[in-house]
PDB file of C-alpha atoms and ligand atoms in Angstrom:
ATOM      1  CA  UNK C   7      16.893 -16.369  18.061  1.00  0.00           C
ATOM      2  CA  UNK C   8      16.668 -15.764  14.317  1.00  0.00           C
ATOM      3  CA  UNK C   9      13.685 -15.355  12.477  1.00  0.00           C
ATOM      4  CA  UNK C  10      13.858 -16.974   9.205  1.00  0.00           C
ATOM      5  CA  UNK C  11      11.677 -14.971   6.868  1.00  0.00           C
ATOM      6  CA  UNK C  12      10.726 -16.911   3.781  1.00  0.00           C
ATOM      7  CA  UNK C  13       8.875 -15.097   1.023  1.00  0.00           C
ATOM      8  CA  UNK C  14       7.127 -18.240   0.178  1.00  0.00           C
ATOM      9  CA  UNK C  15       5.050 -18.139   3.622  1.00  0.00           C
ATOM     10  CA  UNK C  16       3.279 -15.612   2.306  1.00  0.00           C
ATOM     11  CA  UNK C  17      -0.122 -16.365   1.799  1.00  0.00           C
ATOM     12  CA  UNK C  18      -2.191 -16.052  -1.247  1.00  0.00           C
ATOM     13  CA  UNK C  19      -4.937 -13.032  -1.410  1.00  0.00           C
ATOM     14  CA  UNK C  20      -8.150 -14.587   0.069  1.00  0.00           C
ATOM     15  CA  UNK C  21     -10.093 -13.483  -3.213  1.00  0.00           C
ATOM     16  CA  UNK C  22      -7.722 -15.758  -5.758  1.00  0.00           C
ATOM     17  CA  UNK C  23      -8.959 -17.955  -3.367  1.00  0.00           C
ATOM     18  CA  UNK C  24     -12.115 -17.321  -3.537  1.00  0.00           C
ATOM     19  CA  UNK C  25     -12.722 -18.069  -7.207  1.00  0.00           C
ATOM     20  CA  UNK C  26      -9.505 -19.886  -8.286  1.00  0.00           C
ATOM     21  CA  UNK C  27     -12.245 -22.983  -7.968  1.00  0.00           C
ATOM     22  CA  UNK C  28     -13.633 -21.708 -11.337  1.00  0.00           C
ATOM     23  CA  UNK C  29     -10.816 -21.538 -13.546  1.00  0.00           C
ATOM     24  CA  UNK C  30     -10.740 -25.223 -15.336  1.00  0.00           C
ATOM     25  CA  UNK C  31      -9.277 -27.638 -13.599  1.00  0.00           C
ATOM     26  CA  UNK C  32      -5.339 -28.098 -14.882  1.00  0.00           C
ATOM     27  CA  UNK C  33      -5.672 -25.761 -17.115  1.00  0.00           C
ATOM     28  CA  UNK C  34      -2.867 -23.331 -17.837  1.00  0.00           C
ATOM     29  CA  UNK C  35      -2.490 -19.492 -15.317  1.00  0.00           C
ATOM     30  CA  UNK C  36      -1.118 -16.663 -16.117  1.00  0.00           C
ATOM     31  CA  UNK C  37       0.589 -15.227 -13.011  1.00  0.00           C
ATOM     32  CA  UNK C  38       0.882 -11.738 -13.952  1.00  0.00           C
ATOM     33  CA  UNK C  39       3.792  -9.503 -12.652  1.00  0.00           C
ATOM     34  CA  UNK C  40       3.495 -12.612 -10.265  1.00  0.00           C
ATOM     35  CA  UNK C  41       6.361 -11.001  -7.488  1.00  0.00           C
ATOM     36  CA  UNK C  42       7.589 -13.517  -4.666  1.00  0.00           C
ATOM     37  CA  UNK C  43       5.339 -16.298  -6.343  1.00  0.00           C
ATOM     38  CA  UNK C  44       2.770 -16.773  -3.618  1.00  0.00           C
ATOM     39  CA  UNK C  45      -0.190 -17.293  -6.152  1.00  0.00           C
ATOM     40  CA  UNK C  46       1.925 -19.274  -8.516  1.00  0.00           C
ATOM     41  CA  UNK C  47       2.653 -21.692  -5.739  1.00  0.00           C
ATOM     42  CA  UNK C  48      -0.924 -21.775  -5.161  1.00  0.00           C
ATOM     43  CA  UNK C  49      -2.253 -22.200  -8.292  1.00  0.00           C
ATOM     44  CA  UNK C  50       0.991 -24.926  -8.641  1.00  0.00           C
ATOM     45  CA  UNK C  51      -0.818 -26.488  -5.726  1.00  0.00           C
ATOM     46  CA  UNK C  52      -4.191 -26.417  -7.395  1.00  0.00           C
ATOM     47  CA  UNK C  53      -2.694 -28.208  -9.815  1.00  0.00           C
ATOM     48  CA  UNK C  54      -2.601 -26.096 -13.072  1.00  0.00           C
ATOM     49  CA  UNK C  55       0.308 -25.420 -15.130  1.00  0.00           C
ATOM     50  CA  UNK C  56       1.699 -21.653 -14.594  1.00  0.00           C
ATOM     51  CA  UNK C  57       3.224 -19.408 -16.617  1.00  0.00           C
ATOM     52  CA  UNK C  58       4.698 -16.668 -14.495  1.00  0.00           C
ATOM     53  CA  UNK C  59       6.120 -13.058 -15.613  1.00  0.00           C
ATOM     54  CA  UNK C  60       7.903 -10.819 -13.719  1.00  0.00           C
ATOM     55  CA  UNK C  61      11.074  -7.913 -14.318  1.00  0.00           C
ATOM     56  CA  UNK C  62      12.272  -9.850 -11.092  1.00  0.00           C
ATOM     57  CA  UNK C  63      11.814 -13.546 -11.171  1.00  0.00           C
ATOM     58  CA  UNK C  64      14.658 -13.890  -8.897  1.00  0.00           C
ATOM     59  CA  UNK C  65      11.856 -14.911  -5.886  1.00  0.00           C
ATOM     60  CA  UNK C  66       9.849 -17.261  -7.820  1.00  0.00           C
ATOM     61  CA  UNK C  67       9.950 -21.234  -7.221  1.00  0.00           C
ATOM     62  CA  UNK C  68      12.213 -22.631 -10.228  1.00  0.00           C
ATOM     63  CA  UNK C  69      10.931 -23.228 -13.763  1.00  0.00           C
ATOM     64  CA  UNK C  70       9.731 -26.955 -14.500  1.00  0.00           C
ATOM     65  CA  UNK C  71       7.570 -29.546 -16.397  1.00  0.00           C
ATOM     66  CA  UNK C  72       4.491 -27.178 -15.059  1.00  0.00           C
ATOM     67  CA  UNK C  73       5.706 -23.978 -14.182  1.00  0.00           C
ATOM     68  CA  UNK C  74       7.221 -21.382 -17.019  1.00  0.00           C
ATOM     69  CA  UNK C  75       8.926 -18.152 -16.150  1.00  0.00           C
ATOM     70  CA  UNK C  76       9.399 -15.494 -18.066  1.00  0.00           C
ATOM     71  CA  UNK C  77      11.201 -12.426 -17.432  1.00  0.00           C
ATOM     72  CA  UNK C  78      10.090  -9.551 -18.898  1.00  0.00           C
ATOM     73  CA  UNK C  79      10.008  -5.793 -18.421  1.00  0.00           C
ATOM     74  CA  UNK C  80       6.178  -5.423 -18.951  1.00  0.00           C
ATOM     75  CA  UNK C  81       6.155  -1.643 -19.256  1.00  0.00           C
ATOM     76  CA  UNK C  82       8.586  -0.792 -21.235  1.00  0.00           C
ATOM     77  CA  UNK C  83       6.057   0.069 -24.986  1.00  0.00           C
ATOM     78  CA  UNK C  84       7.756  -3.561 -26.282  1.00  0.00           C
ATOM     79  CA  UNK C  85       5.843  -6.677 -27.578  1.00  0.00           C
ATOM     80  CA  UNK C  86       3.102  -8.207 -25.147  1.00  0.00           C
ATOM     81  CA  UNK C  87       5.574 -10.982 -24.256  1.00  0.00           C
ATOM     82  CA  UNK C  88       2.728 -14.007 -24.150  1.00  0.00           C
ATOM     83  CA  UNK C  89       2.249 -13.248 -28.282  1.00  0.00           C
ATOM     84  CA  UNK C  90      -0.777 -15.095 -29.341  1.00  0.00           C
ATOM     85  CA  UNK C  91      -1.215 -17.223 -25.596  1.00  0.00           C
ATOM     86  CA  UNK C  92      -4.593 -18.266 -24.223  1.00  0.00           C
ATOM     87  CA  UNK C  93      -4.617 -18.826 -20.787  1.00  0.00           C
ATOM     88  CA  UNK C  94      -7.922 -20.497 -18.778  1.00  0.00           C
ATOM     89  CA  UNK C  95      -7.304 -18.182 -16.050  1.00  0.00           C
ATOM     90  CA  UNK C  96      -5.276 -14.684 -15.732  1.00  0.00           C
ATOM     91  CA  UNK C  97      -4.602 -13.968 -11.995  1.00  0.00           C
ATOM     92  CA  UNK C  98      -2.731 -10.114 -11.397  1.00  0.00           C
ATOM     93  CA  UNK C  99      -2.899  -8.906  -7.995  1.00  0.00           C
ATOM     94  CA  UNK C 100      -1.118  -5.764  -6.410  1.00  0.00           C
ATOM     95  CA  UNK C 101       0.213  -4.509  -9.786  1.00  0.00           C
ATOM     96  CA  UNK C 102      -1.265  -2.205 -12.421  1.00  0.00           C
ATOM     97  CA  UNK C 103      -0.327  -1.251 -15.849  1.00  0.00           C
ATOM     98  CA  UNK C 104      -3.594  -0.138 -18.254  1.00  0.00           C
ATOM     99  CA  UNK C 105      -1.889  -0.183 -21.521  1.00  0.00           C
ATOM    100  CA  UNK C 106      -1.937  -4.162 -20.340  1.00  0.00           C
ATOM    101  CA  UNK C 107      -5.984  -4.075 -20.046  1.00  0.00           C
ATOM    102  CA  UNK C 108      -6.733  -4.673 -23.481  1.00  0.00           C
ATOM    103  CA  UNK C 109      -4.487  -8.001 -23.470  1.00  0.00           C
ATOM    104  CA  UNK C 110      -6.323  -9.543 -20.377  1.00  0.00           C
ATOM    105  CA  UNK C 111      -9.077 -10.213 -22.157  1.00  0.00           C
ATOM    106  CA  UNK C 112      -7.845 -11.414 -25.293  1.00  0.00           C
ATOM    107  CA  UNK C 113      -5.272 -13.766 -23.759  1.00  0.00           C
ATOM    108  CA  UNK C 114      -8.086 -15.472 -22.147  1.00  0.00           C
ATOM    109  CA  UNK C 115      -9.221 -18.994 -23.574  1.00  0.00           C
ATOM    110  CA  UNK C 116     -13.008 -19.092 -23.896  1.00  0.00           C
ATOM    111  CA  UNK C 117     -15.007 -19.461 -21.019  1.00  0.00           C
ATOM    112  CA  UNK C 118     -11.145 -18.354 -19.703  1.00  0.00           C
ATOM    113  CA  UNK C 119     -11.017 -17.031 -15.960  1.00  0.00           C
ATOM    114  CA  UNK C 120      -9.124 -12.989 -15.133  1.00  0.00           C
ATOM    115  CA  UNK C 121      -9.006 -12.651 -11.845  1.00  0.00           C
ATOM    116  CA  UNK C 122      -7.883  -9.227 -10.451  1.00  0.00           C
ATOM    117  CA  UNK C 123      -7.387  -7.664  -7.573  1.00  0.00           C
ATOM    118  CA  UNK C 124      -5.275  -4.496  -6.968  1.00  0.00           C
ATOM    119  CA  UNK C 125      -5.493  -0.781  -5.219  1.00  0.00           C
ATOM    120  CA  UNK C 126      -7.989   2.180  -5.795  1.00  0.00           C
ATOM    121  CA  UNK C 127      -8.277   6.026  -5.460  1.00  0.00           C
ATOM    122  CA  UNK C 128      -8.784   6.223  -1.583  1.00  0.00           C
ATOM    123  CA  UNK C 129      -5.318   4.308  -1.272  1.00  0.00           C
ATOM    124  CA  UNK C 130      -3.322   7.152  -0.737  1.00  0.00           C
ATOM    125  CA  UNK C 131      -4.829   7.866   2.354  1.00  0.00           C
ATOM    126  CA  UNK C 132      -3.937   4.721   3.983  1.00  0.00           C
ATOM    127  CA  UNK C 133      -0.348   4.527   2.588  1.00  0.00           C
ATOM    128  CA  UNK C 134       0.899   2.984  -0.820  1.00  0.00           C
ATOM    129  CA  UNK C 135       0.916   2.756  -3.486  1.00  0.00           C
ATOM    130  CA  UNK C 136      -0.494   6.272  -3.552  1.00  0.00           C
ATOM    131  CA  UNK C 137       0.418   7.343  -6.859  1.00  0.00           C
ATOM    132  CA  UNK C 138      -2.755   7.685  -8.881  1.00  0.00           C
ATOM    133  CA  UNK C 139      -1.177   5.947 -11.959  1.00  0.00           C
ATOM    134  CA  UNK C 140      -1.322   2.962  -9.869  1.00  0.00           C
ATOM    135  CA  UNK C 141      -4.898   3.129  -8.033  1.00  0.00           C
ATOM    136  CA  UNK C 142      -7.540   2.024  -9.972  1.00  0.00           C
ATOM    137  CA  UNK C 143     -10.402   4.610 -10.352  1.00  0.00           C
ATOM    138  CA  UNK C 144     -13.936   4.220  -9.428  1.00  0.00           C
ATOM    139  CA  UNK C 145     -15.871   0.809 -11.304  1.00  0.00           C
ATOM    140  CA  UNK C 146     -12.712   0.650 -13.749  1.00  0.00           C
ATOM    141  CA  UNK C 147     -12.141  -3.213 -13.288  1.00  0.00           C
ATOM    142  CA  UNK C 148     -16.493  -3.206 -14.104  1.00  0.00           C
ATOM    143  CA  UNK C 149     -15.760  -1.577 -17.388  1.00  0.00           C
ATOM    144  CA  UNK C 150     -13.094  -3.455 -18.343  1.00  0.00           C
ATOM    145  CA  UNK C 151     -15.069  -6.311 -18.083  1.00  0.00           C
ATOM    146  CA  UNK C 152     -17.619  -4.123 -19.626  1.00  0.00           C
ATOM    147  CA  UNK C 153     -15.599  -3.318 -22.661  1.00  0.00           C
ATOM    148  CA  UNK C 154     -13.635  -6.578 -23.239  1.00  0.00           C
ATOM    149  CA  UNK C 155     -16.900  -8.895 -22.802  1.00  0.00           C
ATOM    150  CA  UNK C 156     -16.306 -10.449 -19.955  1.00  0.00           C
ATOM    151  CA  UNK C 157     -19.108 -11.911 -17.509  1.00  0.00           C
ATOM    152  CA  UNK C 158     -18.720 -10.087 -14.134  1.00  0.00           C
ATOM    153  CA  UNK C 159     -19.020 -13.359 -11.532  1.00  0.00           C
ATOM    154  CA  UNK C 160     -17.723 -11.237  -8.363  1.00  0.00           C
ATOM    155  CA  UNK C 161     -16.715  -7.269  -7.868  1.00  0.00           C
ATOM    156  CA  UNK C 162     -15.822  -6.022  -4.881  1.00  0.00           C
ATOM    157  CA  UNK C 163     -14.819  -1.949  -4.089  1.00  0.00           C
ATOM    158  CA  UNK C 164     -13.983  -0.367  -0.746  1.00  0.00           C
ATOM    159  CA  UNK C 165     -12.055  -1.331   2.105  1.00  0.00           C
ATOM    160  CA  UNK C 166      -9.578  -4.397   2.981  1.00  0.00           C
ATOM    161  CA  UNK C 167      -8.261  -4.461   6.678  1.00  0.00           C
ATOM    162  CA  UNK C 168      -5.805  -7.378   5.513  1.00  0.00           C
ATOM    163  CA  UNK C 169      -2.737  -7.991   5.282  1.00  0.00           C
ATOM    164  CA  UNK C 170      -3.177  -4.119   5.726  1.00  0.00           C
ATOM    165  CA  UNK C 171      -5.719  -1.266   5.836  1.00  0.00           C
ATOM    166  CA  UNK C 172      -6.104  -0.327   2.230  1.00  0.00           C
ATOM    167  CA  UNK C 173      -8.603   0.693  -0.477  1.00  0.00           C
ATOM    168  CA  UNK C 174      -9.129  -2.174  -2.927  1.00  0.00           C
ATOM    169  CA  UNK C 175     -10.987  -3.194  -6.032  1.00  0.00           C
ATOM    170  CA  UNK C 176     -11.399  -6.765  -7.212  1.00  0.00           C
ATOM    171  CA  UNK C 177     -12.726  -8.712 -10.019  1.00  0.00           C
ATOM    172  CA  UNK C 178     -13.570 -12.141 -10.938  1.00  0.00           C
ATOM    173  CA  UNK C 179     -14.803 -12.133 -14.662  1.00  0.00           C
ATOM    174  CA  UNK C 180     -15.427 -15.277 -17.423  1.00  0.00           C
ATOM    175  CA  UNK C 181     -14.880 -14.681 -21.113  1.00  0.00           C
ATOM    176  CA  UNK C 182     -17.441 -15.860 -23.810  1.00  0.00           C
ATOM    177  CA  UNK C 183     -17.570 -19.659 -24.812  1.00  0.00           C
TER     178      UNK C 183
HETATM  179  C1  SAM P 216       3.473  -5.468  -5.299  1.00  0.00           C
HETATM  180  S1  SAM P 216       4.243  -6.713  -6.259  1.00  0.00           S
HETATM  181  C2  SAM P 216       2.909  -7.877  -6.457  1.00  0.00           C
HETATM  182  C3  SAM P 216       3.406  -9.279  -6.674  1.00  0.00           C
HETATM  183  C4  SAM P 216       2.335 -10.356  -6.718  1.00  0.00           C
HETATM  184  N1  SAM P 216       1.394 -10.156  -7.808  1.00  0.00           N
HETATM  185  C5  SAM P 216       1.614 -10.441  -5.403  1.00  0.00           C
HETATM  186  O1  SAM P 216       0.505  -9.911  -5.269  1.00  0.00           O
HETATM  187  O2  SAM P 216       2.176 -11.025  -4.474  1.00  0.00           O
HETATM  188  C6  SAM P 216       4.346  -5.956  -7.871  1.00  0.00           C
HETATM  189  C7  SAM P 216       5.165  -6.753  -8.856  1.00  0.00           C
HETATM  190  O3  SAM P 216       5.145  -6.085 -10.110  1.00  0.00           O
HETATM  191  C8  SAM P 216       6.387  -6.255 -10.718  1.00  0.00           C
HETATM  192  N2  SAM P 216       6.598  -5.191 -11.695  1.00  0.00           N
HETATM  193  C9  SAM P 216       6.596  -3.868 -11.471  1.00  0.00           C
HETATM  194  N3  SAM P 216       6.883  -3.212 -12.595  1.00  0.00           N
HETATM  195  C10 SAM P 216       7.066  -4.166 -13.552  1.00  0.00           C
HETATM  196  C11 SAM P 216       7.406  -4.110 -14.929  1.00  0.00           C
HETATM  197  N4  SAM P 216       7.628  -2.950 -15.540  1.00  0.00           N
HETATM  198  N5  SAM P 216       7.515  -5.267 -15.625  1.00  0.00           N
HETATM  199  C12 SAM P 216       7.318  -6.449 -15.000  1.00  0.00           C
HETATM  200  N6  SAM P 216       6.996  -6.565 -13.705  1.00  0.00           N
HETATM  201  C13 SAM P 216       6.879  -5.432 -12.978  1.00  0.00           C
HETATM  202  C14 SAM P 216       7.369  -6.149  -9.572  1.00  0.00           C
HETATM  203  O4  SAM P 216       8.622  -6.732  -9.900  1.00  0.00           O
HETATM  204  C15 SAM P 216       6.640  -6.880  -8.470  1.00  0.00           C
HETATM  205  O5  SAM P 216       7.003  -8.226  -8.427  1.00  0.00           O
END
């Protein structure tokens, strides 16, 4: 028998979940470095309209009247390639950048929804990413919500048994009206 392995089964992290209930209803996501696509198919699903941007959009679903992909290198010193965008809700998960912190916050709509989840320090002795450029430190998601004024509505820090033993930090955070 063959198994059929379809990037699309893979299901989205159970904190987008968790909190995707907040962002306004049909309003328009940001998928960030948004991979195989499994949260743009979810928030697709939810039925919002999703911009998605990736170096590799060769695994998302195909661009249409509510999904918009955009392939761009988002590390590379060049223009933040969403210009002047507001989003209601920024979803990144398993990718990290900081030069890309400070336009989280102000591509957010007001009362706009970033949701983040990603690795910390601690990660490295589970497996990888263990590179410390891409493990979040201790409370840094907290003050970037800190810094950028964003209302903190859930933070989690410590350890994740799924899909895989790891070290995690998540956020859930609301801009100012
Ligand atoms: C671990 S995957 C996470 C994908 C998705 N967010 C998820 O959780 O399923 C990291 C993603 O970051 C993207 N990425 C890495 N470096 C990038 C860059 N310089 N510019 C744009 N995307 C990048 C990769 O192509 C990959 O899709």
């Amino acid at each position: 028998l063959t198994k059929v392995c379809d990037v699309s089964d893979t299901p989205p992290s159970s904190w987008v979940e968790c909190f995707a209930g907040v962002i306004t209803p049909g309003g328009r996501v940001l998928d960030l470095a948004a991979g195989s696509g499994r949260h743009t198919r979810y928030l697709l699903g939810r039925g919002h309209r999703v911009v998605a941007v990736d170096q590799d959009v060769a695994g998302l679903p195909a661009a249409g009247a509510q999904l918009e992909v955009i392939a761009a290198n988002l590390e590379d010193g060049s223009v933040w390639p969403l210009g002047a965008r507001r989003f209601a809700g920024i979803v990144v998960t398993n990718y990290l950048h900081r030069p890309l912190f400070g336009h989280l916050a102000a591509a957010l709509e007001p009362g706009g929804i970033l949701i983040y989840e990603t690795f910390q320090r601690g990660n490295e002795r589970l497996g990888r990413p263990s590179n410390p450029d891409f493990l979040l430190l201790p409370g840094e998601l907290l003050k970037l919500a800190d810094r950028t004024g964003l209302t903190v509505l859930g933070y989690f820090s410590g350890a994740a048994s799924h899909p895989k033993p790891a070290m995690v930090q998540r956020i859930a955070a609301r801009a100012p009206e």
